[in-house]
N, CA and C atoms as an extended XYZ file, in Angstrom:
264
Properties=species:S:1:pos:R:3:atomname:S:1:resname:S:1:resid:I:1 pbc="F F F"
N         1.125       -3.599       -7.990 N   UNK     1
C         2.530       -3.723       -7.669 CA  UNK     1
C         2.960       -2.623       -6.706 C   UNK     1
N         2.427       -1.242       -6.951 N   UNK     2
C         2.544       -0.650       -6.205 CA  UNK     2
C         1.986       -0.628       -4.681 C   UNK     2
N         1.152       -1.486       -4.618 N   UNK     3
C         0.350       -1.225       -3.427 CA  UNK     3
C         1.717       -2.510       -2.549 C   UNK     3
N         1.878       -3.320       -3.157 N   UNK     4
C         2.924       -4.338       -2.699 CA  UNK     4
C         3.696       -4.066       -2.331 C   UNK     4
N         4.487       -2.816       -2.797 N   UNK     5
C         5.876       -2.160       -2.526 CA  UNK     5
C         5.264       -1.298       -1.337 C   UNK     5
N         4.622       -1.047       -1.052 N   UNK     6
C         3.899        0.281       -0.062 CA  UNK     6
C         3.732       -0.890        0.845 C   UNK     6
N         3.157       -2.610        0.873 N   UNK     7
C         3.182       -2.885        2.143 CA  UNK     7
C         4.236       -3.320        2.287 C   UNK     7
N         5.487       -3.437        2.088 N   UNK     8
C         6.666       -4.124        2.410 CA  UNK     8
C         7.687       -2.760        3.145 C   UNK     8
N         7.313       -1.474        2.316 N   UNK     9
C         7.971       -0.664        3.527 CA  UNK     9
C         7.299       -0.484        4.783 C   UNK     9
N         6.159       -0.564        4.713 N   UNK    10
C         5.445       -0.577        5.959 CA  UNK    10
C         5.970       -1.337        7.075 C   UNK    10
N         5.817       -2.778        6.421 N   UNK    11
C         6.475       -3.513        7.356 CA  UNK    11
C         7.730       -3.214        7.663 C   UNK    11
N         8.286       -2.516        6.950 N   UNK    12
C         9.808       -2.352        7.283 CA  UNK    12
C         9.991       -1.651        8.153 C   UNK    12
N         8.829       -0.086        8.164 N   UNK    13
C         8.579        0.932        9.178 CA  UNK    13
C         8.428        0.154       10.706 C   UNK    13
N         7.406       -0.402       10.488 N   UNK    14
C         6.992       -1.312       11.558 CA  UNK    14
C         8.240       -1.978       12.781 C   UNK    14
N         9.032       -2.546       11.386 N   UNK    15
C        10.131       -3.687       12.790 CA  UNK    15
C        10.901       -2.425       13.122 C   UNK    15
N        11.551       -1.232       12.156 N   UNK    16
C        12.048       -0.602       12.788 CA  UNK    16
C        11.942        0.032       13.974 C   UNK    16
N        10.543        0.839       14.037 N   UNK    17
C        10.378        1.306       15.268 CA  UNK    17
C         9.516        0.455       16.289 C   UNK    17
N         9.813       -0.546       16.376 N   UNK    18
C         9.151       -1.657       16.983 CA  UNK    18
C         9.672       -1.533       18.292 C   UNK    18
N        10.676       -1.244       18.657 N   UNK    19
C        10.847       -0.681       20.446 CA  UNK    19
C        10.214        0.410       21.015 C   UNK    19
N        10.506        1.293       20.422 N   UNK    20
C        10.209        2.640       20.435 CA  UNK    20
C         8.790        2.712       20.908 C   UNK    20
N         7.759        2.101       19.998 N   UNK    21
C         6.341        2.103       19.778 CA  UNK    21
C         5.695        1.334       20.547 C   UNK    21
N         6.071       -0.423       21.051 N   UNK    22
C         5.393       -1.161       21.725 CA  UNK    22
C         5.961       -2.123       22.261 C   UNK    22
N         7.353       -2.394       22.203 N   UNK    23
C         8.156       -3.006       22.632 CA  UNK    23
C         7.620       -4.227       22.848 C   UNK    23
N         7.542       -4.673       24.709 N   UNK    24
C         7.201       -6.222       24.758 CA  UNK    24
C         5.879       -6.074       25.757 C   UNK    24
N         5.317       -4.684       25.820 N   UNK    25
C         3.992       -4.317       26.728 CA  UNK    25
C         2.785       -5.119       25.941 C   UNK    25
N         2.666       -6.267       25.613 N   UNK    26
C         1.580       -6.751       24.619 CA  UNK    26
C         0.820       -7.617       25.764 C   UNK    26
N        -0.548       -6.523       26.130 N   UNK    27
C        -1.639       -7.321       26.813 CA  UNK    27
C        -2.564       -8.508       26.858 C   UNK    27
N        -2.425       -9.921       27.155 N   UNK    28
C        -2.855      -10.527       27.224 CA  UNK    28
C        -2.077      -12.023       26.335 C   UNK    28
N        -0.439      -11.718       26.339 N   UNK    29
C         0.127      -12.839       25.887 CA  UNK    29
C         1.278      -12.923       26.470 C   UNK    29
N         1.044      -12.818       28.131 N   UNK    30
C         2.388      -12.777       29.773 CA  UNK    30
C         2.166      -14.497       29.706 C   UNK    30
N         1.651      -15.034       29.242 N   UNK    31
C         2.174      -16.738       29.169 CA  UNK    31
C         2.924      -17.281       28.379 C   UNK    31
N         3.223      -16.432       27.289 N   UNK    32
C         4.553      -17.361       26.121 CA  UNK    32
C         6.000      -16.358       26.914 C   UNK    32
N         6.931      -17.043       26.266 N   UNK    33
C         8.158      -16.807       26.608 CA  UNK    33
C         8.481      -15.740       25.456 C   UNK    33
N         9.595      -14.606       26.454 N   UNK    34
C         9.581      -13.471       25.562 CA  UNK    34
C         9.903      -13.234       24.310 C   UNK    34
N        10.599      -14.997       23.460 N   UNK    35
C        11.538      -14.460       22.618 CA  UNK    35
C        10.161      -15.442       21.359 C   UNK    35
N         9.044      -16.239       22.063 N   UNK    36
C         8.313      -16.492       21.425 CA  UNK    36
C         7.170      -15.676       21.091 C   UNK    36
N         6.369      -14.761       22.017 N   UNK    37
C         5.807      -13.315       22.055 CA  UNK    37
C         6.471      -12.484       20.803 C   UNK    37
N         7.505      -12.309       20.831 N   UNK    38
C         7.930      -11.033       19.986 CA  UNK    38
C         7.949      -11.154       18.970 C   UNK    38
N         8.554      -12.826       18.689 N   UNK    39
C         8.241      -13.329       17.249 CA  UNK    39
C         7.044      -13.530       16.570 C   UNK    39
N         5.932      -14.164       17.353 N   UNK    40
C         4.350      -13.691       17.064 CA  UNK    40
C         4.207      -12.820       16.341 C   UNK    40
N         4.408      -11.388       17.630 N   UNK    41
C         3.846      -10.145       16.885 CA  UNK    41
C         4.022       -9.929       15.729 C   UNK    41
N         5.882       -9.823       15.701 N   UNK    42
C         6.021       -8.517       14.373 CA  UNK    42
C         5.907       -9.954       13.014 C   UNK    42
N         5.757      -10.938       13.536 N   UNK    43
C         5.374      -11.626       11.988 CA  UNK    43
C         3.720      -11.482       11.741 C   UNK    43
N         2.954      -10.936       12.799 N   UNK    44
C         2.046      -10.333       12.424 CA  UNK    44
C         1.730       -9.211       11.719 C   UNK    44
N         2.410       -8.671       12.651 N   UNK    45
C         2.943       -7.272       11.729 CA  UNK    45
C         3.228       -7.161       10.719 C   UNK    45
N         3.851       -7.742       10.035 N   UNK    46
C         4.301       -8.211        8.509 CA  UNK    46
C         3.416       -8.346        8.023 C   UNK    46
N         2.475       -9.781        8.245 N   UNK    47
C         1.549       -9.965        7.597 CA  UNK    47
C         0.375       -8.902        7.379 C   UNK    47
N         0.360       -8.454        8.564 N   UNK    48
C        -1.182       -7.273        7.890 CA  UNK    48
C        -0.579       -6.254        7.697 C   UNK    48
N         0.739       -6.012        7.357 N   UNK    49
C         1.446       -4.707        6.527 CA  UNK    49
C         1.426       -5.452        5.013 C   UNK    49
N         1.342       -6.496        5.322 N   UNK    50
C         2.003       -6.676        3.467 CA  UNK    50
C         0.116       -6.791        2.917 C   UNK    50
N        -0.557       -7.505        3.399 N   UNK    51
C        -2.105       -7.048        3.460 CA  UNK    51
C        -2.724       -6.050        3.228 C   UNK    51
N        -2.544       -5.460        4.164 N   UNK    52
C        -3.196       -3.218        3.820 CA  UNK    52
C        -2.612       -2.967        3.284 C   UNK    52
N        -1.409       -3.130        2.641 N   UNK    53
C        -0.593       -2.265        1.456 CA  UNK    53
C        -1.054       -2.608        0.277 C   UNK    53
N        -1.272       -4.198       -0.152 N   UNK    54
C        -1.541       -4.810       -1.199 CA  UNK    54
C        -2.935       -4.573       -1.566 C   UNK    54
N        -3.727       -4.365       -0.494 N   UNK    55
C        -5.184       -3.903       -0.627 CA  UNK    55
C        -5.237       -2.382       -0.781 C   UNK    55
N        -4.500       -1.878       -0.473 N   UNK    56
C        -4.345       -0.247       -0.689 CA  UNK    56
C        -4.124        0.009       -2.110 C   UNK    56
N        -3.272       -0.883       -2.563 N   UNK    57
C        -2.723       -0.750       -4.164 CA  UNK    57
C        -4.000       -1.007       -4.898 C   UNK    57
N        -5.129       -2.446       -4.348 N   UNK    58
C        -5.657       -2.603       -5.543 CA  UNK    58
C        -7.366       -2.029       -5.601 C   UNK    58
N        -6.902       -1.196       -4.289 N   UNK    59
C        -8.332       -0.311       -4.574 CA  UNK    59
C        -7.866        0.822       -4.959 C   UNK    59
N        -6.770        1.672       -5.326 N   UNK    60
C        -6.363        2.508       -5.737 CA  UNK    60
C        -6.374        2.053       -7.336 C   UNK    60
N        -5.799        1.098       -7.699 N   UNK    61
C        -6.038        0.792       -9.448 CA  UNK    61
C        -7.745        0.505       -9.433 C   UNK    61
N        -8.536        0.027       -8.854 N   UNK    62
C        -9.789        0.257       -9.032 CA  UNK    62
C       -10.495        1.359       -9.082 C   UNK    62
N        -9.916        2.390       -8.445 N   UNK    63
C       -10.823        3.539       -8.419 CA  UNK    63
C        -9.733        4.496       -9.612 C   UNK    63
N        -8.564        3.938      -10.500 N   UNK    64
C        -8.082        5.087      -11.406 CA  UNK    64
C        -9.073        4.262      -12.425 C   UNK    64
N        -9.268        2.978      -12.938 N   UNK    65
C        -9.472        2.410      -14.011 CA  UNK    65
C       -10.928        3.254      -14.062 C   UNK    65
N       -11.667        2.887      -12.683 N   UNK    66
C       -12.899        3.718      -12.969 CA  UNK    66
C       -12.858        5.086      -13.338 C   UNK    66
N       -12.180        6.224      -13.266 N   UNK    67
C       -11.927        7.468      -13.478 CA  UNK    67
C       -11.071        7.126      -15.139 C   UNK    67
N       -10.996        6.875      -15.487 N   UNK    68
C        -9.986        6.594      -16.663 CA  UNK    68
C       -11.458        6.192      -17.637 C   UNK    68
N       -12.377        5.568      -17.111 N   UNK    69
C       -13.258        4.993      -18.015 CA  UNK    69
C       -15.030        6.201      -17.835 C   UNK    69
N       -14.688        6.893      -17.022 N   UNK    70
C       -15.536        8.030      -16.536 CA  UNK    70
C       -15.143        9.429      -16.826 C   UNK    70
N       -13.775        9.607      -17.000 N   UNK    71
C       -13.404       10.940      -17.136 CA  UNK    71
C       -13.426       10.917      -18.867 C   UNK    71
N       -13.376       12.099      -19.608 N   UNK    72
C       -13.024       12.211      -21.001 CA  UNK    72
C       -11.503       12.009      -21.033 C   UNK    72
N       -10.880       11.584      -21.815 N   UNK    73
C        -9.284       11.642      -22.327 CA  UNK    73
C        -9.022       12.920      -23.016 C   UNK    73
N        -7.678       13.427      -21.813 N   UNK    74
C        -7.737       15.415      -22.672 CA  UNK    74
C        -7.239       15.312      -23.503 C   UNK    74
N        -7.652       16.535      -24.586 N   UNK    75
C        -7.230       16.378      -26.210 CA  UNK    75
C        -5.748       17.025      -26.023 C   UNK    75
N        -5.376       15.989      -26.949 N   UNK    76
C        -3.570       16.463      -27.225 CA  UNK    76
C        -3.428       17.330      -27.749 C   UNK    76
N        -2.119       18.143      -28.240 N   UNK    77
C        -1.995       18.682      -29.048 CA  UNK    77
C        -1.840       18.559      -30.356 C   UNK    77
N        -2.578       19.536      -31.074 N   UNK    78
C        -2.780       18.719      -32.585 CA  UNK    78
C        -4.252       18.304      -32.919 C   UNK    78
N        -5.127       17.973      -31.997 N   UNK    79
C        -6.527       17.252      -32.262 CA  UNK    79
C        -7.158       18.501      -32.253 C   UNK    79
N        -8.269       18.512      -33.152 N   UNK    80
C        -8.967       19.468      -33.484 CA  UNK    80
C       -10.547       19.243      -32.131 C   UNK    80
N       -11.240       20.078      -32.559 N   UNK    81
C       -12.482       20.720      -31.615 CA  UNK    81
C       -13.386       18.888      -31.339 C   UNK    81
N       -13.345       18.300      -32.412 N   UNK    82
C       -14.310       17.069      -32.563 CA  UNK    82
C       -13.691       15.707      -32.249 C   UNK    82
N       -12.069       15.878      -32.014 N   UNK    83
C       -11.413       14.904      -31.773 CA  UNK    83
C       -10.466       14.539      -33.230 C   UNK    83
N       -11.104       14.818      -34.107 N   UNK    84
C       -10.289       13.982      -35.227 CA  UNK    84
C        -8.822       14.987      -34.968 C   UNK    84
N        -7.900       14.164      -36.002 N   UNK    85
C        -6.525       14.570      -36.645 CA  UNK    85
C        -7.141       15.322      -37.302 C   UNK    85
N        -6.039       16.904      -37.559 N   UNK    86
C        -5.767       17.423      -38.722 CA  UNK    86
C        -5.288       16.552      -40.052 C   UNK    86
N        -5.367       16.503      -41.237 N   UNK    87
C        -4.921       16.024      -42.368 CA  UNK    87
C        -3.190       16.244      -42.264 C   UNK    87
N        -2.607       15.189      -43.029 N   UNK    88
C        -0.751       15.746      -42.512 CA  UNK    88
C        -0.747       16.378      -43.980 C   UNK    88
């Protein structure tokens, strides 16, 4: 979920500075009309922002689950040297 939310600001980053960064200089598509070009792009843009984000998220939960199942769980407070509870 998180990786989802990470590509949707992306994309958001994206249209924002979308003048700024690359405007309508896009090499090798001077045959569509400008207002069909631009729409192309940044719905490209979208798409492989919402993509690398969503893939960012779920190799990030892949590599905690693995550390979660590789690391020891630190002892709380209260657990003695062997893991058990003290008696209440």
């Amino acid at each position: 979920m998180i990786g989802a939310l990470y590509g949707v600001f992306l994309a958001a980053g994206h249209q924002v500075f979308w003048d700024s960064s690359l405007g309508m200089d896009a090499p090798g598509l001077a045959g569509l009309e400008p207002g069909a070009r631009e729409a192309l792009l940044r719905g490209a843009a979208v798409m492989s922002s919402l993509v690398t984000g969503t893939m960012v998220g779920v190799i990030a939960g892949g590599v905690a689950v693995l550390l979660g199942r590789v690391l020891p769980a630190p002892a709380r407070r209260g657990d003695q040297v062997d893991g058990s509870r003290p008696p209440a």
